[in-house]
Amino acid sequence: MQKRYITWNDYLRNTFGEKIFKVPIDAGFDCPNRDGTVAHGGCTFCTVSGSGDMIVAPEAPIPVQFEKEVAAFHQKWPGVKKYIVYFQNFTNTHAPVEVLRERFEQAVTMPDVVGISIGTRPDCLPEDVVNYLAELNERFEVWIDLGLQTTFDTTSDLINRAHDYATYVDAVKRLRLHGINVCTHLINGLPGETPEMMLENVRRMVLDSDIQGVKLHLLHLMRNTALQRDYHAGKLQLMSRKLYVDTICNQLELIPKEIVIHRLTGDAPRESLIGPMWSLKKWEVLNAIDKEMELRGSWQGIADVRRFG
């Protein structure tokens, strides 16, 4: 079935002329709302291992992690020969720039690496770090995976993000001054957010920031998280698959067609997931999104808020 939105895979093929692996790396960073820099405890949805639950060998040195991930990928796609390194886990600019340079350079100098993607927060991008990222951007394809999660400061406070929306808008502006690609992350299903608020998150994000990509995630309720307590206290309702699919399709219609859709749902380890359990069938979810877009006769950007307000 032909996709009705611009996928990350399509973007990479058009840019590099071939399939590219995105290789996840855990570089041993922490987060400022975990270590006391701005808060304690981390985001309420985050596990003790952060977003790196699926990384093959997170404790290994960076070059070894790279080699193990590539070997695992090649079991399924043996013909792929080029890679983007993804510094995924926790906040990967939460360190002095000298530390970032040492760790990032280990990865980008690995064979056949053509780019780097760096997961971080908008409050961890001081000017010396942005300047180093600009330097990298002259050598490689650079993407900053910028965790926003919500545009509503009330929700941010509730989930312990410990930064506001204005900080995000400023961070994107400073990155874009150097032509650095930004992929913004949003989570659907956060506590207290209605489907209308989830649409408003996309509307604000598109209107307020010059971004080149977006990741839309489902809120996964994981064991041993602060959010688990909220769920058992009746303060959180998990999304149904139908509501999630409808919400994603509504959001896609608002997103301008030149913005790359990096992801429409996420992965979670079965043994740690409380729900929604339907999310484990990732391809069924993606197929349901495709089917709904086709039934609507719709596509990405049909209601582009940059054109229609």
XYZ file of C-alpha atoms in Angstrom:
309
model
C 0.000 0.000 0.000
C 1.366 3.409 -0.956
C 1.995 5.554 2.103
C 0.050 8.795 2.285
C 2.786 10.505 4.283
C 6.542 11.052 3.888
C 8.314 8.287 5.793
C 11.812 8.390 7.260
C 12.770 5.468 5.031
C 11.567 7.355 1.939
C 13.553 10.413 2.982
C 16.752 8.409 3.461
C 16.390 6.616 0.126
C 15.795 9.915 -1.664
C 18.747 11.559 0.107
C 21.321 8.761 -0.137
C 19.937 6.644 -2.981
C 19.805 3.480 -0.880
C 18.480 1.988 2.364
C 20.197 3.291 5.495
C 20.323 1.708 8.951
C 19.754 3.891 11.997
C 22.023 2.371 14.649
C 20.966 3.065 18.285
C 23.679 3.827 20.830
C 23.689 4.293 24.605
C 26.534 6.706 25.352
C 26.107 6.669 29.131
C 24.461 10.075 29.593
C 21.862 10.969 32.224
C 19.052 13.566 32.230
C 18.908 16.920 34.051
C 15.527 16.071 35.577
C 16.956 12.826 36.984
C 20.301 13.915 38.377
C 19.104 17.029 40.196
C 20.303 19.626 37.689
C 16.722 20.854 37.239
C 14.663 18.151 39.002
C 14.719 14.627 40.394
C 12.970 11.431 39.346
C 12.913 11.934 35.585
C 9.806 12.085 33.425
C 6.986 10.107 34.999
C 6.711 7.800 31.956
C 10.421 6.984 31.816
C 11.909 3.703 33.024
C 15.225 3.413 34.841
C 16.829 2.463 31.516
C 15.376 5.460 29.669
C 14.492 5.018 26.001
C 17.203 2.445 25.390
C 15.339 -0.702 26.388
C 15.796 -2.209 22.921
C 19.541 -1.529 22.535
C 21.486 -4.784 22.121
C 24.541 -4.071 24.307
C 24.090 -0.754 26.175
C 26.987 -1.329 28.567
C 29.558 -1.983 25.825
C 31.966 0.668 24.475
C 30.455 2.761 21.679
C 32.348 1.049 18.814
C 31.330 -2.384 20.138
C 27.697 -1.314 20.451
C 27.823 -0.117 16.860
C 29.263 -3.390 15.585
C 26.744 -5.522 17.495
C 23.758 -3.467 16.313
C 24.934 -3.586 12.698
C 25.449 -7.348 12.906
C 21.901 -7.768 14.234
C 20.474 -5.599 11.446
C 22.377 -7.516 8.791
C 20.629 -10.732 9.769
C 17.471 -9.215 8.286
C 18.893 -6.786 5.701
C 22.315 -8.113 4.643
C 22.709 -5.686 1.749
C 22.656 -2.409 3.702
C 26.048 -0.687 3.713
C 25.564 2.801 5.192
C 24.514 3.964 8.629
C 23.213 6.847 10.714
C 24.288 6.586 14.346
C 21.449 7.348 16.774
C 22.460 8.522 20.240
C 19.151 7.484 21.716
C 19.164 6.910 25.435
C 18.523 9.712 27.930
C 19.791 13.266 27.160
C 22.736 13.115 24.795
C 23.871 16.725 25.115
C 23.772 16.775 28.916
C 27.534 17.016 29.392
C 30.384 19.431 28.681
C 31.055 19.861 24.981
C 34.460 18.168 25.343
C 32.721 14.994 26.547
C 30.192 15.160 23.721
C 32.940 15.572 21.158
C 34.861 12.550 22.485
C 31.815 10.266 22.451
C 30.242 11.435 19.196
C 33.528 11.242 17.298
C 33.903 7.572 18.284
C 30.686 6.884 16.405
C 30.920 9.104 13.348
C 34.368 7.744 12.520
C 33.068 4.162 12.309
C 33.089 2.697 8.772
C 30.311 3.789 6.386
C 28.636 6.198 8.825
C 26.926 8.971 6.849
C 25.067 10.760 9.616
C 24.285 11.209 13.276
C 21.000 11.600 15.122
C 21.130 12.947 18.680
C 18.289 12.582 21.155
C 18.159 15.443 23.645
C 16.067 18.027 25.495
C 15.606 21.701 24.581
C 17.112 22.849 27.889
C 20.410 21.055 27.199
C 21.622 22.995 24.170
C 24.007 25.741 25.329
C 25.741 27.770 22.645
C 29.049 25.889 22.724
C 27.156 22.635 22.154
C 25.116 24.154 19.329
C 28.348 25.392 17.748
C 29.820 21.887 17.868
C 26.640 20.463 16.339
C 26.957 23.061 13.577
C 30.507 21.826 12.954
C 29.247 18.244 12.735
C 26.518 19.403 10.363
C 29.172 20.480 7.879
C 30.606 16.955 7.831
C 27.589 14.658 8.140
C 23.822 14.465 7.946
C 22.819 15.712 11.414
C 19.408 15.376 13.052
C 18.547 16.576 16.540
C 15.765 14.419 17.994
C 14.256 16.990 20.305
C 11.990 15.762 23.080
C 9.033 18.083 23.496
C 6.247 15.562 24.282
C 3.611 18.295 24.806
C 3.145 22.006 24.173
C 1.055 22.426 27.323
C 3.096 23.586 30.309
C 0.485 22.173 32.698
C 1.098 18.704 31.240
C 4.869 19.234 31.290
C 4.680 20.000 35.004
C 2.494 16.951 35.586
C 4.968 14.586 33.915
C 8.037 16.312 35.427
C 9.621 17.528 32.192
C 11.103 20.485 34.104
C 11.206 22.818 31.103
C 8.571 24.931 29.413
C 7.350 25.245 25.829
C 9.147 28.566 25.301
C 12.482 26.815 25.941
C 11.690 24.383 23.127
C 10.777 27.163 20.667
C 14.034 28.987 21.456
C 16.128 25.813 21.076
C 14.729 25.093 17.615
C 15.365 28.676 16.541
C 19.018 28.490 17.608
C 19.586 25.127 15.918
C 17.994 26.312 12.681
C 20.294 29.333 12.536
C 22.962 26.750 11.641
C 20.740 24.759 9.279
C 20.614 21.778 11.654
C 17.689 19.415 11.054
C 15.252 19.098 13.950
C 12.877 16.179 14.572
C 10.379 16.969 17.336
C 8.926 14.225 19.547
C 5.312 14.348 20.764
C 3.510 11.777 22.907
C -0.180 11.043 22.454
C -2.108 9.913 25.510
C -0.367 11.911 28.225
C -2.325 12.361 31.490
C -5.209 14.807 31.136
C -4.730 15.480 27.428
C -7.800 15.161 25.223
C -7.737 14.354 21.492
C -8.305 18.076 20.883
C -5.213 18.904 22.934
C -3.189 16.328 20.990
C -4.180 18.078 17.766
C -3.319 21.429 19.314
C 0.141 20.069 20.165
C 0.768 19.471 16.456
C -0.770 22.785 15.424
C 1.424 24.778 17.812
C 4.551 22.791 16.988
C 4.138 23.395 13.249
C 3.268 27.077 13.562
C 5.837 27.994 16.219
C 8.947 26.100 15.102
C 10.829 25.457 11.869
C 11.159 21.684 12.084
C 12.082 19.137 9.420
C 10.782 15.977 11.077
C 8.367 14.694 13.693
C 7.998 11.564 15.798
C 4.523 10.811 17.112
C 4.541 8.314 19.959
C 1.928 6.422 21.907
C 2.249 6.716 25.674
C 3.462 3.330 26.889
C 2.668 2.615 30.513
C 5.717 0.828 31.863
C 6.324 -1.028 35.105
C 8.248 0.699 37.898
C 7.514 4.233 36.704
C 5.874 7.140 38.514
C 3.135 7.036 35.892
C 2.178 3.541 37.049
C 1.029 5.015 40.356
C -1.134 7.567 38.537
C -2.706 4.792 36.501
C -3.612 2.712 39.546
C -4.996 5.860 41.195
C -7.345 6.348 38.238
C -5.591 9.495 36.981
C -4.649 8.054 33.582
C -6.736 6.478 30.845
C -4.873 4.447 28.211
C -5.796 5.119 24.602
C -7.730 2.561 22.570
C -6.275 1.539 19.230
C -9.153 3.178 17.357
C -8.715 6.493 19.161
C -4.964 6.404 18.590
C -5.339 5.659 14.870
C -7.935 8.423 14.449
C -5.745 10.887 16.351
C -2.652 10.072 14.291
C -4.572 10.507 11.032
C -5.953 13.856 12.214
C -2.438 14.956 13.145
C -0.963 13.846 9.815
C -3.512 15.966 7.990
C -2.187 19.049 9.835
C 1.520 18.388 9.246
C 2.955 20.078 6.125
C 3.912 17.570 3.448
C 7.596 18.535 3.457
C 8.047 17.462 7.098
C 9.431 13.928 7.391
C 7.409 11.522 9.546
C 10.106 9.603 11.415
C 7.732 7.501 13.497
C 4.013 7.008 14.176
C 4.267 4.670 17.137
C 6.999 3.240 19.314
C 8.426 0.009 20.677
C 8.279 -1.289 24.231
C 9.573 -4.543 25.723
C 6.660 -6.884 26.426
C 7.938 -7.887 29.860
C 7.886 -4.268 31.101
C 4.707 -3.042 29.407
C 1.472 -2.627 31.364
C -0.412 -1.238 28.385
C -1.828 -0.606 25.923
C -1.023 -4.199 24.959
C -2.335 -3.693 21.419
C 0.713 -1.509 20.822
C 2.913 -4.621 20.725
C 1.456 -5.406 17.295
C 3.229 -2.463 15.732
C 2.674 -3.385 12.088
C -1.043 -3.874 12.688
C -1.184 -0.346 14.089
C 0.718 1.103 11.132
C -1.468 -0.812 8.690
C -4.584 0.505 10.435
C -3.273 4.071 10.024
C -2.659 3.466 6.318
C -6.143 1.995 5.899
C -7.837 4.882 7.697
C -5.989 7.464 5.590
C -7.077 5.595 2.459
C -10.707 5.382 3.636
C -10.686 9.131 4.244
C -9.121 9.816 0.870
C -6.619 11.824 2.887
C -2.883 12.455 3.008
C -0.255 14.309 4.997
C -0.729 18.058 4.862
C -4.236 18.099 3.412
C -5.195 20.563 6.165
C -1.693 22.099 6.519
C -1.992 24.651 9.339
C 0.689 26.827 7.751
C -1.734 27.424 4.878
C -5.058 27.349 6.668
C -4.175 28.686 10.140
